[in-house]
């Protein structure tokens, strides 16, 4: 899954060029907008911040009230991000595809699976928790 952004980008370029050659500019623009949005959503570069697991663990407990382990392209992670809204900025987001230590941690609390979002609230890990629970803790922090 980490590589899906590349074929998505290549497919988008192909569709845009093909539509442009046929003289269909609106279709080319449409393909470009949708394809680039999907490419960004699947890419490892989207998201907030570049927090690393080792840095998060080294922080005092008061500074890591809510830590969210996520990965690009995860619909459950996107759902959580949308439901948290602006309050989600208070959480620390760690991309498990950019940090092998974070992926190992997620596997350790999920029976060997890289199930995301894995949210650590006050030191306790929850797998794909109800966004209302995470939001309540972020608002209280």
CSV table of N, CA and C in Angstrom, one decimal:
chain,number,residue,atom,x,y,z
A,1,UNK,N,0.8,-1.2,0.0
A,1,UNK,CA,0.0,0.0,0.0
A,1,UNK,C,0.9,1.3,0.0
A,2,UNK,N,2.1,1.2,0.5
A,2,UNK,CA,2.9,2.4,0.6
A,2,UNK,C,3.2,3.0,-0.8
A,3,UNK,N,3.1,2.2,-1.8
A,3,UNK,CA,3.5,2.6,-3.2
A,3,UNK,C,2.4,3.0,-4.0
A,4,UNK,N,1.1,2.9,-3.6
A,4,UNK,CA,0.0,3.1,-4.5
A,4,UNK,C,-0.1,4.5,-5.0
A,5,UNK,N,0.5,5.5,-4.4
A,5,UNK,CA,0.5,6.9,-4.9
A,5,UNK,C,1.2,6.9,-6.3
A,6,UNK,N,2.2,6.1,-6.5
A,6,UNK,CA,2.9,6.2,-7.8
A,6,UNK,C,2.1,5.8,-9.0
A,7,UNK,N,1.4,4.6,-8.9
A,7,UNK,CA,0.6,4.2,-10.1
A,7,UNK,C,-0.6,5.2,-10.2
A,8,UNK,N,-1.1,5.7,-9.1
A,8,UNK,CA,-2.2,6.6,-9.2
A,8,UNK,C,-1.8,7.9,-9.9
A,9,UNK,N,-0.6,8.4,-9.6
A,9,UNK,CA,-0.1,9.6,-10.3
A,9,UNK,C,0.1,9.3,-11.8
A,10,UNK,N,0.7,8.1,-12.1
A,10,UNK,CA,0.9,7.7,-13.5
A,10,UNK,C,-0.4,7.6,-14.3
A,11,UNK,N,-1.4,7.0,-13.6
A,11,UNK,CA,-2.7,6.8,-14.3
A,11,UNK,C,-3.4,8.2,-14.5
A,12,UNK,N,-3.2,9.1,-13.6
A,12,UNK,CA,-3.8,10.4,-13.7
A,12,UNK,C,-3.1,11.2,-14.9
A,13,UNK,N,-1.8,11.1,-15.0
A,13,UNK,CA,-1.1,11.7,-16.1
A,13,UNK,C,-1.6,11.1,-17.4
A,14,UNK,N,-1.7,9.8,-17.5
A,14,UNK,CA,-2.2,9.2,-18.7
A,14,UNK,C,-3.6,9.7,-19.1
A,15,UNK,N,-4.5,9.7,-18.1
A,15,UNK,CA,-5.9,10.1,-18.4
A,15,UNK,C,-5.9,11.6,-18.8
A,16,UNK,N,-5.2,12.4,-18.2
A,16,UNK,CA,-5.2,13.9,-18.5
A,16,UNK,C,-4.6,14.1,-19.9
A,17,UNK,N,-3.5,13.4,-20.3
A,17,UNK,CA,-2.9,13.6,-21.6
A,17,UNK,C,-3.9,13.0,-22.7
A,18,UNK,N,-4.5,11.9,-22.4
A,18,UNK,CA,-5.4,11.3,-23.3
A,18,UNK,C,-6.6,12.2,-23.6
A,19,UNK,N,-7.2,12.7,-22.5
A,19,UNK,CA,-8.4,13.6,-22.7
A,19,UNK,C,-8.0,14.9,-23.4
A,20,UNK,N,-6.8,15.4,-23.1
A,20,UNK,CA,-6.3,16.6,-23.8
A,20,UNK,C,-6.1,16.4,-25.3
A,21,UNK,N,-5.6,15.2,-25.6
A,21,UNK,CA,-5.4,14.9,-27.0
A,21,UNK,C,-6.7,14.8,-27.8
A,22,UNK,N,-7.7,14.3,-27.1
A,22,UNK,CA,-9.1,14.2,-27.7
A,22,UNK,C,-9.8,15.5,-27.8
A,23,UNK,N,-9.2,16.6,-27.2
A,23,UNK,CA,-9.8,17.9,-27.2
A,23,UNK,C,-10.8,18.1,-26.1
A,24,UNK,N,-10.8,17.3,-25.2
A,24,UNK,CA,-11.8,17.4,-24.1
A,24,UNK,C,-11.1,18.0,-22.8
A,25,UNK,N,-11.0,19.3,-22.8
A,25,UNK,CA,-10.3,20.0,-21.8
A,25,UNK,C,-11.0,19.9,-20.4
A,26,UNK,N,-12.4,20.0,-20.4
A,26,UNK,CA,-13.1,19.8,-19.1
A,26,UNK,C,-12.8,18.4,-18.5
A,27,UNK,N,-12.8,17.4,-19.3
A,27,UNK,CA,-12.5,16.0,-18.8
A,27,UNK,C,-11.1,15.9,-18.3
A,28,UNK,N,-10.1,16.5,-19.0
A,28,UNK,CA,-8.7,16.5,-18.6
A,28,UNK,C,-8.6,17.2,-17.3
A,29,UNK,N,-9.2,18.3,-17.1
A,29,UNK,CA,-9.2,19.1,-15.8
A,29,UNK,C,-9.8,18.2,-14.7
A,30,UNK,N,-10.9,17.6,-15.0
A,30,UNK,CA,-11.6,16.8,-14.0
A,30,UNK,C,-10.7,15.6,-13.6
A,31,UNK,N,-10.1,14.9,-14.6
A,31,UNK,CA,-9.2,13.8,-14.3
A,31,UNK,C,-8.1,14.3,-13.4
A,32,UNK,N,-7.5,15.4,-13.8
A,32,UNK,CA,-6.4,16.0,-13.1
A,32,UNK,C,-6.7,16.3,-11.6
A,33,UNK,N,-7.8,16.9,-11.4
A,33,UNK,CA,-8.2,17.3,-10.0
A,33,UNK,C,-8.4,16.1,-9.2
A,34,UNK,N,-9.3,15.2,-9.7
A,34,UNK,CA,-9.6,14.0,-8.9
A,34,UNK,C,-8.4,13.1,-8.7
A,35,UNK,N,-7.6,12.9,-9.8
A,35,UNK,CA,-6.4,12.1,-9.7
A,35,UNK,C,-5.4,12.6,-8.8
A,36,UNK,N,-5.1,13.9,-8.8
A,36,UNK,CA,-4.1,14.5,-7.9
A,36,UNK,C,-4.6,14.5,-6.5
A,37,UNK,N,-5.9,14.6,-6.3
A,37,UNK,CA,-6.4,14.6,-4.9
A,37,UNK,C,-6.2,13.1,-4.3
A,38,UNK,N,-6.5,12.1,-5.1
A,38,UNK,CA,-6.3,10.8,-4.7
A,38,UNK,C,-4.9,10.4,-4.5
A,39,UNK,N,-4.0,10.9,-5.4
A,39,UNK,CA,-2.6,10.7,-5.2
A,39,UNK,C,-2.1,11.3,-3.9
A,40,UNK,N,-2.5,12.5,-3.6
A,40,UNK,CA,-2.1,13.2,-2.4
A,40,UNK,C,-2.6,12.4,-1.2
A,41,UNK,N,-3.8,11.9,-1.2
A,41,UNK,CA,-4.4,11.2,-0.1
A,41,UNK,C,-3.6,9.9,0.1
A,42,UNK,N,-3.1,9.2,-0.9
A,42,UNK,CA,-2.4,8.0,-0.8
A,42,UNK,C,-0.9,8.2,-0.5
A,43,UNK,N,-0.4,9.4,-0.6
A,43,UNK,CA,1.0,9.7,-0.5
A,43,UNK,C,1.5,9.7,0.9
A,44,UNK,N,2.7,9.3,1.1
A,44,UNK,CA,3.3,9.3,2.5
A,44,UNK,C,3.6,10.8,3.0
A,45,UNK,N,3.4,11.8,2.1
A,45,UNK,CA,3.8,13.1,2.5
A,45,UNK,C,2.7,13.9,3.1
A,46,UNK,N,1.5,13.4,3.0
A,46,UNK,CA,0.3,14.2,3.5
A,46,UNK,C,0.2,14.0,5.0
A,47,UNK,N,-0.5,14.9,5.6
A,47,UNK,CA,-0.7,14.7,7.1
A,47,UNK,C,-0.1,15.9,7.8
A,48,UNK,N,-0.3,15.8,9.1
A,48,UNK,CA,0.2,16.9,9.9
A,48,UNK,C,1.5,16.6,10.7
A,49,UNK,N,2.5,17.3,10.4
A,49,UNK,CA,3.7,17.1,11.2
A,49,UNK,C,4.5,15.9,10.8
A,50,UNK,N,5.7,15.8,11.3
A,50,UNK,CA,6.6,14.7,11.1
A,50,UNK,C,7.1,14.1,12.5
A,51,UNK,N,6.1,13.9,13.4
A,51,UNK,CA,6.5,13.4,14.7
A,51,UNK,C,7.1,12.0,14.6
A,52,UNK,N,8.1,11.7,15.3
A,52,UNK,CA,8.7,10.4,15.3
A,52,UNK,C,8.3,9.7,16.7
A,53,UNK,N,8.2,8.4,16.6
A,53,UNK,CA,7.8,7.6,17.8
A,53,UNK,C,8.8,7.9,19.0
A,54,UNK,N,10.1,7.8,18.6
A,54,UNK,CA,11.2,7.9,19.7
A,54,UNK,C,11.1,9.3,20.3
A,55,UNK,N,10.8,10.3,19.5
A,55,UNK,CA,10.7,11.7,20.1
A,55,UNK,C,9.4,11.8,21.0
A,56,UNK,N,8.4,11.2,20.6
A,56,UNK,CA,7.1,11.2,21.3
A,56,UNK,C,7.3,10.5,22.7
A,57,UNK,N,7.9,9.4,22.7
A,57,UNK,CA,8.1,8.6,23.9
A,57,UNK,C,9.1,9.4,24.9
A,58,UNK,N,10.0,10.1,24.3
A,58,UNK,CA,10.9,10.9,25.2
A,58,UNK,C,10.3,12.1,25.8
A,59,UNK,N,9.1,12.5,25.4
A,59,UNK,CA,8.5,13.7,25.9
A,59,UNK,C,7.9,13.4,27.3
A,60,UNK,N,7.7,14.4,28.2
A,60,UNK,CA,7.0,14.1,29.4
A,60,UNK,C,5.6,13.7,29.1
A,61,UNK,N,5.0,13.0,30.0
A,61,UNK,CA,3.6,12.5,29.8
A,61,UNK,C,2.6,13.6,29.6
A,62,UNK,N,2.8,14.7,30.2
A,62,UNK,CA,1.9,15.8,30.1
A,62,UNK,C,1.9,16.4,28.6
A,63,UNK,N,2.9,16.2,27.9
A,63,UNK,CA,3.0,16.6,26.5
A,63,UNK,C,2.6,15.6,25.5
A,64,UNK,N,2.2,14.4,25.9
A,64,UNK,CA,1.7,13.4,25.0
A,64,UNK,C,0.4,12.8,25.5
A,65,UNK,N,-0.5,13.7,25.7
A,65,UNK,CA,-1.8,13.2,26.2
A,65,UNK,C,-2.5,12.4,25.2
A,66,UNK,N,-2.5,12.8,23.9
A,66,UNK,CA,-3.1,12.1,22.8
A,66,UNK,C,-2.1,11.9,21.7
A,67,UNK,N,-1.8,10.7,21.4
A,67,UNK,CA,-0.9,10.4,20.2
A,67,UNK,C,-1.7,9.5,19.3
A,68,UNK,N,-1.7,9.9,18.0
A,68,UNK,CA,-2.4,9.1,17.0
A,68,UNK,C,-1.5,8.6,16.0
A,69,UNK,N,-1.4,7.2,15.9
A,69,UNK,CA,-0.6,6.6,14.9
A,69,UNK,C,-1.5,6.3,13.7
A,70,UNK,N,-1.1,6.7,12.5
A,70,UNK,CA,-1.9,6.7,11.3
A,70,UNK,C,-1.0,6.3,10.1
A,71,UNK,N,-1.6,6.2,8.9
A,71,UNK,CA,-0.9,6.0,7.7
A,71,UNK,C,-1.7,6.6,6.6
A,72,UNK,N,-1.0,7.1,5.5
A,72,UNK,CA,-1.8,7.6,4.4
A,72,UNK,C,-2.6,6.6,3.7
A,73,UNK,N,-3.8,7.1,3.2
A,73,UNK,CA,-4.7,6.2,2.5
A,73,UNK,C,-5.7,5.4,3.4
A,74,UNK,N,-5.5,5.6,4.7
A,74,UNK,CA,-6.4,4.9,5.6
A,74,UNK,C,-7.7,5.6,5.8
A,75,UNK,N,-8.8,5.0,5.4
A,75,UNK,CA,-10.1,5.7,5.5
A,75,UNK,C,-10.5,6.0,6.9
A,76,UNK,N,-10.2,5.1,7.8
A,76,UNK,CA,-10.5,5.3,9.2
A,76,UNK,C,-9.7,6.4,9.8
A,77,UNK,N,-8.5,6.6,9.4
A,77,UNK,CA,-7.6,7.7,9.9
A,77,UNK,C,-8.2,9.0,9.3
A,78,UNK,N,-8.6,9.0,8.1
A,78,UNK,CA,-9.2,10.2,7.5
A,78,UNK,C,-10.5,10.6,8.2
A,79,UNK,N,-11.3,9.5,8.5
A,79,UNK,CA,-12.6,9.8,9.3
A,79,UNK,C,-12.3,10.4,10.6
A,80,UNK,N,-11.3,9.9,11.3
A,80,UNK,CA,-10.9,10.4,12.6
A,80,UNK,C,-10.4,11.9,12.5
A,81,UNK,N,-9.6,12.1,11.5
A,81,UNK,CA,-9.0,13.5,11.3
A,81,UNK,C,-10.2,14.5,11.1
A,82,UNK,N,-11.2,14.1,10.2
A,82,UNK,CA,-12.3,15.0,9.9
A,82,UNK,C,-13.1,15.2,11.2
A,83,UNK,N,-13.4,14.1,11.9
A,83,UNK,CA,-14.3,14.2,13.1
A,83,UNK,C,-13.7,15.1,14.2
A,84,UNK,N,-12.3,15.0,14.3
A,84,UNK,CA,-11.7,15.8,15.3
A,84,UNK,C,-11.6,17.3,15.0
A,85,UNK,N,-11.6,17.6,13.7
A,85,UNK,CA,-11.6,19.0,13.3
A,85,UNK,C,-10.4,19.7,13.8
A,86,UNK,N,-10.5,21.0,14.2
A,86,UNK,CA,-9.4,21.8,14.7
A,86,UNK,C,-8.8,21.2,16.0
A,87,UNK,N,-9.6,20.5,16.7
A,87,UNK,CA,-9.1,19.9,18.0
A,87,UNK,C,-8.0,18.9,17.7
A,88,UNK,N,-8.1,18.3,16.5
A,88,UNK,CA,-7.1,17.3,16.1
A,88,UNK,C,-5.7,17.8,16.1
A,89,UNK,N,-5.5,19.2,15.9
A,89,UNK,CA,-4.2,19.8,15.9
A,89,UNK,C,-3.5,19.6,17.3
A,90,UNK,N,-4.3,19.4,18.3
A,90,UNK,CA,-3.7,19.3,19.7
A,90,UNK,C,-3.0,17.9,19.9
A,91,UNK,N,-3.4,17.0,19.0
A,91,UNK,CA,-2.9,15.6,19.1
A,91,UNK,C,-1.5,15.6,18.4
A,92,UNK,N,-0.8,14.6,18.8
A,92,UNK,CA,0.5,14.3,18.1
A,92,UNK,C,0.2,13.2,17.1
A,93,UNK,N,0.5,13.4,15.8
A,93,UNK,CA,0.2,12.5,14.7
A,93,UNK,C,1.5,11.8,14.3
A,94,UNK,N,1.6,10.5,14.3
A,94,UNK,CA,2.8,9.8,13.9
A,94,UNK,C,2.4,8.9,12.7
A,95,UNK,N,3.1,9.1,11.6
A,95,UNK,CA,2.9,8.3,10.4
A,95,UNK,C,3.7,7.0,10.5
A,96,UNK,N,3.0,5.8,10.5
A,96,UNK,CA,3.7,4.6,10.7
A,96,UNK,C,4.5,4.2,9.5
A,97,UNK,N,4.2,4.8,8.3
A,97,UNK,CA,4.9,4.5,7.1
A,97,UNK,C,6.2,5.2,7.0
A,98,UNK,N,6.4,6.3,7.8
A,98,UNK,CA,7.6,7.1,7.8
A,98,UNK,C,8.5,6.8,9.0
A,99,UNK,N,8.0,5.9,9.9
A,99,UNK,CA,8.7,5.6,11.1
A,99,UNK,C,8.6,4.2,11.5
A,100,UNK,N,9.6,3.4,11.3
A,100,UNK,CA,9.6,1.9,11.5
A,100,UNK,C,9.4,1.7,13.0
A,101,UNK,N,9.9,2.5,13.9
A,101,UNK,CA,9.7,2.3,15.4
A,101,UNK,C,8.2,2.5,15.7
A,102,UNK,N,7.5,3.4,15.0
A,102,UNK,CA,6.1,3.6,15.2
A,102,UNK,C,5.3,2.4,14.7
A,103,UNK,N,5.7,1.9,13.6
A,103,UNK,CA,5.0,0.7,13.0
A,103,UNK,C,5.2,-0.5,14.0
A,104,UNK,N,6.4,-0.6,14.5
A,104,UNK,CA,6.7,-1.7,15.5
A,104,UNK,C,5.8,-1.5,16.8
A,105,UNK,N,5.7,-0.3,17.2
A,105,UNK,CA,4.9,0.0,18.4
A,105,UNK,C,3.4,-0.4,18.1
A,106,UNK,N,2.9,0.0,17.0
A,106,UNK,CA,1.5,-0.3,16.6
A,106,UNK,C,1.3,-1.8,16.5
A,107,UNK,N,2.3,-2.5,15.9
A,107,UNK,CA,2.2,-4.0,15.9
A,107,UNK,C,2.2,-4.6,17.3
A,108,UNK,N,3.0,-4.0,18.2
A,108,UNK,CA,3.1,-4.5,19.6
A,108,UNK,C,1.8,-4.4,20.4
A,109,UNK,N,1.0,-3.4,20.1
A,109,UNK,CA,-0.3,-3.2,20.8
A,109,UNK,C,-1.5,-3.8,20.1
A,110,UNK,N,-1.3,-4.3,18.8
A,110,UNK,CA,-2.4,-4.8,18.0
A,110,UNK,C,-2.2,-6.3,17.6
A,111,UNK,N,-1.5,-7.0,18.4
A,111,UNK,CA,-1.4,-8.5,18.1
A,111,UNK,C,-0.6,-8.7,16.8
A,112,UNK,N,0.4,-7.9,16.5
A,112,UNK,CA,1.2,-8.1,15.3
A,112,UNK,C,0.7,-7.4,14.1
A,113,UNK,N,-0.5,-6.8,14.1
A,113,UNK,CA,-1.0,-6.1,13.0
A,113,UNK,C,-0.8,-4.6,13.0
A,114,UNK,N,-0.6,-4.0,11.8
A,114,UNK,CA,-0.4,-2.5,11.8
A,114,UNK,C,-1.8,-1.9,11.6
A,115,UNK,N,-2.7,-2.1,12.5
A,115,UNK,CA,-4.0,-1.5,12.5
A,115,UNK,C,-4.0,-0.1,13.0
A,116,UNK,N,-4.5,0.8,12.1
A,116,UNK,CA,-4.6,2.2,12.4
A,116,UNK,C,-6.0,2.7,12.1
A,117,UNK,N,-6.4,3.8,12.8
A,117,UNK,CA,-5.6,4.5,13.7
A,117,UNK,C,-5.5,3.8,15.0
A,118,UNK,N,-4.3,3.9,15.6
A,118,UNK,CA,-4.1,3.4,17.0
A,118,UNK,C,-3.9,4.7,17.7
A,119,UNK,N,-4.7,4.9,18.7
A,119,UNK,CA,-4.7,6.2,19.5
A,119,UNK,C,-4.3,5.9,20.9
A,120,UNK,N,-3.2,6.6,21.4
A,120,UNK,CA,-2.8,6.4,22.8
A,120,UNK,C,-3.3,7.6,23.5
A,121,UNK,N,-4.2,7.4,24.5
A,121,UNK,CA,-4.8,8.4,25.3
A,121,UNK,C,-4.3,8.2,26.8
A,122,UNK,N,-3.6,9.2,27.3
A,122,UNK,CA,-3.0,9.1,28.6
A,122,UNK,C,-2.3,7.8,28.9
A,123,UNK,N,-1.5,7.3,27.9
A,123,UNK,CA,-0.7,6.1,28.0
A,123,UNK,C,-1.4,4.8,27.7
A,124,UNK,N,-2.7,4.8,27.4
A,124,UNK,CA,-3.4,3.6,27.1
A,124,UNK,C,-3.8,3.6,25.6
A,125,UNK,N,-3.5,2.5,24.9
A,125,UNK,CA,-3.7,2.4,23.5
A,125,UNK,C,-5.1,1.9,23.1
A,126,UNK,N,-5.7,2.5,22.1
A,126,UNK,CA,-7.0,2.1,21.6
A,126,UNK,C,-6.9,2.0,20.1
A,127,UNK,N,-7.5,0.9,19.6
A,127,UNK,CA,-7.4,0.7,18.2
A,127,UNK,C,-8.7,1.2,17.6
A,128,UNK,N,-8.6,2.1,16.6
A,128,UNK,CA,-9.8,2.7,15.9
A,128,UNK,C,-10.9,3.1,16.9
A,129,UNK,N,-10.6,3.9,17.9
A,129,UNK,CA,-11.6,4.3,18.9
A,129,UNK,C,-12.6,5.2,18.3
A,130,UNK,N,-13.7,5.4,19.0
A,130,UNK,CA,-14.8,6.3,18.6
A,130,UNK,C,-14.2,7.7,18.6
A,131,UNK,N,-14.3,8.4,17.5
A,131,UNK,CA,-13.8,9.8,17.5
A,131,UNK,C,-14.3,10.7,18.6
A,132,UNK,N,-15.5,10.5,19.1
A,132,UNK,CA,-16.0,11.3,20.2
A,132,UNK,C,-15.2,11.1,21.5
A,133,UNK,N,-14.7,9.9,21.7
A,133,UNK,CA,-13.8,9.6,22.9
A,133,UNK,C,-12.5,10.4,22.8
A,134,UNK,N,-11.9,10.4,21.6
A,134,UNK,CA,-10.6,11.1,21.4
A,134,UNK,C,-10.9,12.6,21.5
A,135,UNK,N,-12.0,13.1,20.9
A,135,UNK,CA,-12.3,14.5,20.9
A,135,UNK,C,-12.5,15.0,22.3
A,136,UNK,N,-13.2,14.2,23.1
A,136,UNK,CA,-13.5,14.6,24.5
A,136,UNK,C,-12.2,14.8,25.3
A,137,UNK,N,-11.2,13.9,25.1
A,137,UNK,CA,-9.9,14.0,25.8
A,137,UNK,C,-9.1,15.2,25.3
A,138,UNK,N,-9.2,15.5,24.0
A,138,UNK,CA,-8.4,16.6,23.4
A,138,UNK,C,-9.0,17.9,23.9
A,139,UNK,N,-10.3,18.0,24.0
A,139,UNK,CA,-11.0,19.2,24.5
A,139,UNK,C,-10.7,19.4,26.0
A,140,UNK,N,-10.6,18.3,26.8
A,140,UNK,CA,-10.3,18.4,28.2
A,140,UNK,C,-8.8,18.8,28.5
A,141,UNK,N,-8.0,18.5,27.5
A,141,UNK,CA,-6.5,18.8,27.7
A,141,UNK,C,-6.2,20.2,27.7
